[in-house]
Amino acid sequence: MKPIAILIPILAAAVAAQQVAQPSKDACIECHTAMDGPIQQPALLIKDDIHMANGLSCADCHGGDRTSDDPTVAMSTAKGFIGAPKRTAIPQFCARCHASPDFMRRFRPQQRVDQFELYKTSVHGKKLAAGDENVATCIDCHSVHDIRAVKNPQAPVYPSRIPDTCGRCHADAGKMAKYGIPTNQLDQYHTSVHWAALQKGDLAAPNCASCHGNHGAKPPEVASVAAVCGNCHVLFAQNYDKSVHAPIFSAASGGGGCIVCHSNHGIQKPSTAMLAGAKAVCSGCHEPGTPGAKTAGQMAQWIDGLGDALKHSEAVLGEADKAGMEVSEAQVRLDDGRDDLVKARLAMHTFNPDEMHKPIEAGMAIADETLRAGQQALHEKNVRRVGLAISVFFIAVTVAALWFFIRRLEASGSGRLEPSN
Ligand code: HEC
Ligand code: HEC
Ligand code: HEC
Ligand code: HEC
Ligand code: HEC
Ligand code: HEC
Ligand code: HEC
Ligand code: HEC
Ligand code: HEC
C-alpha cells in the first residue's frame, strides 16, 4: 500500500475534525458573498440582522449544511435545505421559530409568540390564505435579511417609519386599484396633529399600527373607532360616552364616534371654528336656529370669551411686570385659569352646556381677579410716577432757589470786598 493511500482518509478525518472544532465556519455566507447580484445581497445585508446578532444564520432559516463548500451538499434537500419560501408560505416560515415558545425562550424569555396566530385573523392574513399575494406578509413590514429589533430607530416598524412602510402599498394607487379603497391615508396622516407630534419625537402619538394593530391589523370597524381614540384620550372618551351623541354616532347607528367631527387620518388642531362659522362641523346636522346650533354657538362664545379674557389679563400683567411691579403671584394664578380653559374643552365633549359652564365660570373669575391685580399694579406704578414727578419738581425748585441764594450771597460778599480797591 502506498503511503498516500493511507494518508487520504487520515487527512479527510483531520479536515472533518477541524470542521467540527470550528462550528463558526459559514460556507453559506462565504460563497454568497463571492456571488453577484440578487443572490449576493442577502449575504451583504445580514450584518444588520437581529437573527445574526443572536447567533442565527442563513441555514437556521433556509436549512442546508453550512459546513460544506460544495453547493450540491450545502443546499441539498437531504440536508434540510428549503431555499427561498413562496410568498404565501412566508408567515409559516417565520412562525417555525416565532410561534414556538420553547425555541424563543432560549433567546428571550419574555418574547411574544402570537404573531402568526394574530396575523391569521387580520385582513392581510385572511387574504393571503385565500391566495392574494398583494397583501402584507411578515417581510413587507419587517424587511428580510436586514431585519432589525423593533426598538431600533432604523427598523421599518419603528413608530416614525411605520407610515411609510404601510404607505408603500396603501399610498400606491396602482397596487390598490383593484380593491377600490382610498389611497389617501398617508397624505392625510402627514397633515395631522398626530404626525406632527410623532415627528417632534412624541412616540405616544399614534402611527398607523397604533390604530389598526400590527399583526392583528384590525379591519377599521366603525365599532372600534371611538374605543381606539379612547385608548389614549381617556377623559375625552369618558365625557363623550355620557353625551347625547354617543348612542347616535355608535356602530349600531352606522356612526363613527370621534371621527364624525375629527376625521381619522387627517386630524387637525381643533378650534372654535369647528363649533361656529362657515366651517363648523355641527352645522352639518344642526340647522341654524335649532337648539343644537344655538348651544354650539354658545359653546364657541364661552371658549373664545375665556381665551380672550385670559390673554387680556396676561397682557396687562406683562406690562406691569416690565414696569418692575411685583405681579408674579397673579401670573402663577393665571395658570389655573388656563387649566380651566382646558377643562372646558374637555367638558364640551359631554355636549351638555351645564357641565361646560362650570369650568368656564371658574376660569372667568380667575381672569377677572388677575386682571384686577394687573390693573392695580399699573395704577400703583402711575401713583408712584406722579409722586416721583412731584418730588423731582420740588427738588429742582429747591436746588434752583439754593443756587440763586448762593449767587446772591456771593454778589453781596464781593460788594463788601470792593472798598479795598
Ligand atoms: C459554493 C457556493 C454556495 C454555497 C456554499 C451556498 N450557496 Fe446558496 N446559492 C449559490 C448559488 C450559485 C445560488 C443560485 C443558483 C441556485 O439556485 O442553485 C444559490 C441559491 C441560494 C438560495 C436561493 C434558492 C431559491 O430557492 O431561489 C438560497 C435561499 C440559498 N442559496 C441559501 C444558501 C444557504 C442557506 C447555504 C448554506 C447552507 C448556501 N446557500 C450555501 C451558491 C452557494
Ligand atoms: C430570518 C430568516 C432568514 C435568514 C436568516 C436568511 N434568509 Fe434568505 N430569505 C428569507 C426569506 C423569507 C426569503 C424570501 C424573500 C422574498 O420572498 O422576497 C429569503 C430569500 C433568499 C434568497 C432568494 C433571493 C432573494 O433575495 O429573494 C436568497 C439567495 C437567500 N435568501 C439567501 C440567504 C443567505 C445567503 C442568507 C445568510 C446570509 C439568508 N438568506 C438568511 C429568510 C431568511
Ligand atoms: C402589517 C405589518 C406587520 C406584519 C404583516 C407583521 N408585523 Fe411583526 N410587527 C409589526 C409592528 C408594527 C410591530 C411592533 C413594533 C412595536 O411594538 O413597536 C411588530 C412586532 C413584531 C415582533 C416583536 C414582538 C411583538 O410581537 O411585538 C416580532 C417578533 C414580529 N413582529 C414578528 C412578525 C412575524 C413573524 C410576522 C408574520 C407572521 C409579522 N411580524 C408580521 C408589523 C408587522
Ligand atoms: C430560526 C428561528 C427563526 C426564524 C425562522 C425567524 N426568526 Fe425572527 N427571531 C428569532 C430569534 C431567536 C430572535 C431574537 C430574539 C428576539 O429578539 O426576540 C428573532 C428576532 C426577530 C425580530 C426582532 C424582535 C424584537 O422584539 O425586536 C423580528 C422582527 C423577527 N425576528 C422577525 C422575523 C421574520 C419576519 C421572520 C421570517 C422571515 C423570522 N423572524 C424568522 C428566530 C427566528
Ligand atoms: C405589501 C403591501 C401592503 C403593506 C405593506 C400593508 N398593506 Fe394593508 N393591505 C394591503 C392589501 C392589498 C389589502 C387588501 C385591501 C382590501 O381588500 O380592501 C390591505 C388591507 C388593509 C386594511 C383593511 C382595509 C379595508 O378596509 O379593507 C387595513 C386596515 C390595512 N391594510 C392596514 C395596513 C397597515 C396599518 C399597514 C402597515 C402597518 C399595512 N396595511 C401594510 C397591502 C398592504
Ligand atoms: C388615529 C387613528 C388612525 C391612524 C393613526 C390611522 N388610521 Fe387608518 N383608519 C382609522 C379609522 C378610524 C378608519 C375607519 C374609517 C371609517 O370607517 O370611516 C381607518 C381606515 C383606514 C383604511 C380603510 C380605507 C379607508 O381609508 O377608509 C385603511 C386602508 C387605513 N385606515 C390605513 C391607514 C394607514 C396606512 C395609516 C398610516 C399612514 C393609518 N390608517 C393611520 C384610524 C386610523
Ligand atoms: C396612541 C395614542 C393615541 C391615539 C390612539 C389617538 N391619539 Fe390623538 N393624540 C395623541 C397624542 C400623543 C397627541 C399629541 C399630544 C397632545 O396634544 O395631546 C394627540 C393629539 C390629538 C389632538 C390634538 C389635541 C390638541 O390639543 O391639539 C386631537 C384632536 C386628537 N389627538 C384626536 C384623536 C382622535 C379623534 C383619535 C381617534 C381617531 C385619536 N386622537 C387617537 C395620542 C393618541
Ligand atoms: C360632535 C363633535 C365632536 C365629537 C364627536 C368629538 N369631538 Fe373632540 N372636539 C370637538 C370640538 C368642536 C373641539 C374644539 C374645541 C375648541 O377648541 O374650541 C374638540 C376638541 C378636541 C380635542 C382638543 C382639546 C384641546 O384641549 O385642545 C381633543 C383631544 C378631542 N377633541 C378629542 C376627542 C375624542 C377622543 C373624541 C371621541 C371620544 C372626540 N373628541 C369627539 C368636537 C367633537
Ligand atoms: C352627524 C350629525 C351631528 C353632528 C355633526 C353634530 N350633532 Fe349634535 N346632535 C345630533 C343628533 C341626531 C342629536 C339628537 C337629536 C336632536 O334632538 O337633534 C344631537 C343633539 C345635540 C345636542 C342636544 C340638544 C339637541 O339639539 O337635542 C347638542 C347640545 C348638540 N347636539 C351639540 C352639537 C355640537 C356642539 C356639535 C358640533 C361640535 C354637534 N352637535 C354636531 C347630530 C349631530
Coordinates of C-alpha atoms in Angstrom, one line a residue, residues 8-231:
I8 CA -6.0 10.4 2.3
P9 CA -8.5 9.0 4.9
I10 CA -6.4 10.5 7.7
L11 CA -6.3 13.9 6.0
A12 CA -10.1 13.7 5.4
A13 CA -10.7 12.8 9.1
A14 CA -8.4 15.7 10.1
V15 CA -10.4 18.1 7.9
A16 CA -13.7 16.8 9.3
A17 CA -12.4 17.1 12.9
Q18 CA -11.3 20.7 12.1
Q19 CA -14.8 21.5 10.8
V20 CA -16.4 20.1 13.9
A21 CA -14.0 22.1 16.0
Q22 CA -14.9 25.2 14.0
P23 CA -18.7 25.5 14.0
S24 CA -18.3 29.2 13.2
K25 CA -17.5 28.3 9.6
D26 CA -20.4 29.6 7.5
A27 CA -19.9 28.4 3.9
C28 CA -23.4 29.9 3.0
I29 CA -22.2 33.4 3.8
E30 CA -18.7 32.9 2.3
C31 CA -19.9 31.6 -1.0
H32 CA -22.9 34.0 -1.3
T33 CA -20.6 37.0 -0.5
A34 CA -18.5 35.9 -3.5
M35 CA -21.5 35.9 -5.8
D36 CA -23.0 38.8 -7.8
G37 CA -26.5 40.3 -8.0
P38 CA -29.6 39.2 -6.1
I39 CA -28.0 36.1 -4.6
Q40 CA -25.2 38.2 -3.1
Q41 CA -27.5 40.7 -1.5
P42 CA -28.6 38.6 1.5
A43 CA -25.0 37.9 2.5
L44 CA -24.2 41.7 2.5
L45 CA -27.4 42.8 4.3
I46 CA -27.2 40.1 7.0
K47 CA -24.6 42.1 9.1
D48 CA -27.5 44.3 10.3
D49 CA -29.9 41.5 11.0
I50 CA -31.2 40.7 14.5
H51 CA -31.0 37.0 13.8
M52 CA -27.3 37.2 13.0
A53 CA -26.8 39.2 16.2
N54 CA -28.4 36.3 18.1
G55 CA -26.1 33.7 16.5
L56 CA -28.5 32.5 13.9
S57 CA -27.6 32.5 10.3
C58 CA -28.7 31.6 6.7
A59 CA -29.1 27.9 7.4
D60 CA -31.3 28.4 10.5
C61 CA -33.9 29.9 8.2
H62 CA -33.2 28.2 4.9
G63 CA -31.9 24.9 6.2
G64 CA -28.9 23.1 4.5
D65 CA -25.4 22.4 5.6
R66 CA -23.3 25.5 6.4
T67 CA -20.1 23.4 6.8
S68 CA -19.9 22.3 3.2
D69 CA -18.3 24.4 0.4
D70 CA -19.9 22.1 -2.1
P71 CA -23.2 23.8 -3.2
T72 CA -24.8 20.4 -4.1
V73 CA -24.2 19.3 -0.5
A74 CA -24.7 22.7 1.3
M75 CA -28.0 23.3 -0.5
S76 CA -29.3 19.7 -0.7
T77 CA -32.8 18.8 0.4
A78 CA -31.1 15.8 2.1
K79 CA -29.6 18.4 4.5
G80 CA -32.9 20.0 5.0
F81 CA -32.5 22.9 2.5
I82 CA -35.8 24.6 1.9
G83 CA -34.5 27.6 -0.2
A84 CA -36.5 30.7 -0.6
P85 CA -40.1 30.3 0.6
K86 CA -43.0 31.1 -1.7
R87 CA -44.7 34.3 -0.8
T88 CA -47.8 32.6 0.6
A89 CA -45.6 30.4 2.8
I90 CA -43.6 33.2 4.5
P91 CA -45.7 33.6 7.6
Q92 CA -45.4 29.8 8.4
F93 CA -41.7 30.0 7.5
C94 CA -41.1 32.7 10.2
A95 CA -43.6 31.0 12.6
R96 CA -41.4 27.9 12.8
C97 CA -39.5 29.8 15.4
H98 CA -41.7 32.7 16.3
A99 CA -44.7 30.6 17.3
S100 CA -42.5 28.2 19.3
P101 CA -42.4 29.2 23.0
D102 CA -39.7 26.6 23.7
F103 CA -37.4 27.8 21.0
M104 CA -37.9 31.5 21.6
R105 CA -37.5 31.2 25.4
R106 CA -33.9 30.2 24.8
F107 CA -33.2 33.6 23.4
R108 CA -35.7 35.9 25.0
P109 CA -37.9 34.6 27.8
Q110 CA -40.4 37.5 27.6
Q111 CA -40.8 37.5 23.8
R112 CA -44.4 37.1 22.5
V113 CA -45.1 34.1 20.3
D114 CA -48.5 35.0 19.0
Q115 CA -47.6 37.0 15.8
F116 CA -48.7 34.2 13.4
E117 CA -51.9 33.4 15.3
L118 CA -52.8 37.1 15.2
Y119 CA -51.7 37.6 11.6
K120 CA -54.2 34.9 10.5
T121 CA -57.1 37.0 11.9
S122 CA -56.1 40.2 10.1
V123 CA -57.3 41.4 6.7
H124 CA -53.8 40.7 5.4
G125 CA -53.6 37.2 6.8
K126 CA -57.1 36.2 5.6
K127 CA -56.4 37.4 2.1
L128 CA -53.0 35.8 1.9
A129 CA -54.6 32.5 3.0
A130 CA -57.0 32.9 0.2
G131 CA -54.1 33.3 -2.3
D132 CA -53.9 37.1 -2.6
E133 CA -50.2 37.8 -2.8
N134 CA -50.5 41.6 -2.8
V135 CA -51.2 41.9 0.9
A136 CA -48.5 42.5 3.6
T137 CA -46.6 39.4 4.9
C138 CA -44.1 39.5 7.7
I139 CA -41.3 40.7 5.4
D140 CA -43.2 43.6 3.9
C141 CA -43.4 45.2 7.4
H142 CA -40.1 43.9 8.8
S143 CA -38.0 43.5 5.7
V144 CA -35.8 40.5 5.1
H145 CA -32.1 39.8 5.6
D146 CA -31.7 43.1 7.4
I147 CA -34.5 42.5 10.0
R148 CA -33.8 44.8 12.9
A149 CA -35.0 44.8 16.5
V150 CA -38.4 46.6 16.6
K151 CA -37.0 49.2 19.0
N152 CA -34.2 50.0 16.6
P153 CA -34.9 53.5 15.1
Q154 CA -33.8 52.2 11.7
A155 CA -36.4 49.3 11.7
P156 CA -39.2 49.8 9.3
V157 CA -41.7 49.2 12.1
Y158 CA -40.2 51.9 14.3
P159 CA -43.1 54.3 15.1
S160 CA -41.9 57.2 12.9
R161 CA -41.2 54.8 10.0
I162 CA -44.4 52.8 10.1
P163 CA -46.4 55.3 8.0
D164 CA -44.0 55.0 5.0
T165 CA -43.9 51.2 5.5
C166 CA -47.7 50.9 5.2
G167 CA -47.8 53.7 2.6
R168 CA -45.6 51.6 0.2
C169 CA -48.8 49.8 -0.6
H170 CA -51.6 51.8 0.7
A171 CA -50.5 55.1 -0.9
D172 CA -49.8 53.3 -4.2
A173 CA -52.9 53.8 -6.4
G174 CA -51.7 51.2 -8.9
K175 CA -51.2 48.5 -6.3
M176 CA -54.5 49.2 -4.6
A177 CA -56.6 49.9 -7.7
K178 CA -58.3 46.5 -7.7
Y179 CA -59.5 46.8 -4.2
G180 CA -61.5 50.1 -4.6
I181 CA -60.4 51.5 -1.3
P182 CA -59.0 55.1 -0.8
T183 CA -55.2 55.6 -1.1
N184 CA -55.1 59.0 0.7
Q185 CA -54.4 57.7 4.2
L186 CA -50.7 58.6 4.2
D187 CA -51.2 62.0 2.6
Q188 CA -53.9 62.9 5.1
Y189 CA -51.9 61.5 8.0
H190 CA -49.0 63.7 7.0
T191 CA -51.2 66.8 7.7
S192 CA -52.4 65.6 11.1
V193 CA -51.6 66.6 14.7
H194 CA -50.5 63.1 15.3
W195 CA -47.8 63.1 12.7
A196 CA -46.7 66.5 13.9
A197 CA -46.3 65.2 17.4
L198 CA -44.6 62.0 16.3
Q199 CA -42.1 64.0 14.2
K200 CA -41.3 66.0 17.3
G201 CA -40.3 62.7 19.0
D202 CA -43.5 62.1 20.9
L203 CA -43.7 58.4 20.5
A204 CA -47.0 58.3 22.3
A205 CA -48.7 59.8 19.2
P206 CA -50.4 57.2 17.1
N207 CA -48.9 55.8 13.9
C208 CA -50.9 53.6 11.5
A209 CA -50.3 50.5 13.6
S210 CA -51.4 52.1 16.9
C211 CA -54.9 52.4 15.5
H212 CA -55.0 49.4 13.2
G213 CA -52.9 47.0 15.1
N214 CA -49.8 45.3 13.6
H215 CA -50.3 41.6 13.4
G216 CA -53.9 41.5 14.0
A217 CA -54.3 44.6 11.7
K218 CA -57.8 45.2 12.7
P219 CA -60.3 45.9 10.0
P220 CA -61.1 49.6 10.7
E221 CA -64.5 48.7 12.0
V222 CA -66.6 51.6 13.0
A223 CA -67.4 49.9 16.3
S224 CA -63.8 50.1 17.4
V225 CA -63.2 53.7 16.4
A226 CA -64.3 55.5 19.5
A227 CA -62.6 52.9 21.5
V228 CA -59.3 53.4 19.6
C229 CA -59.2 57.1 20.3
G230 CA -60.2 56.5 23.9
N231 CA -57.2 54.2 24.5

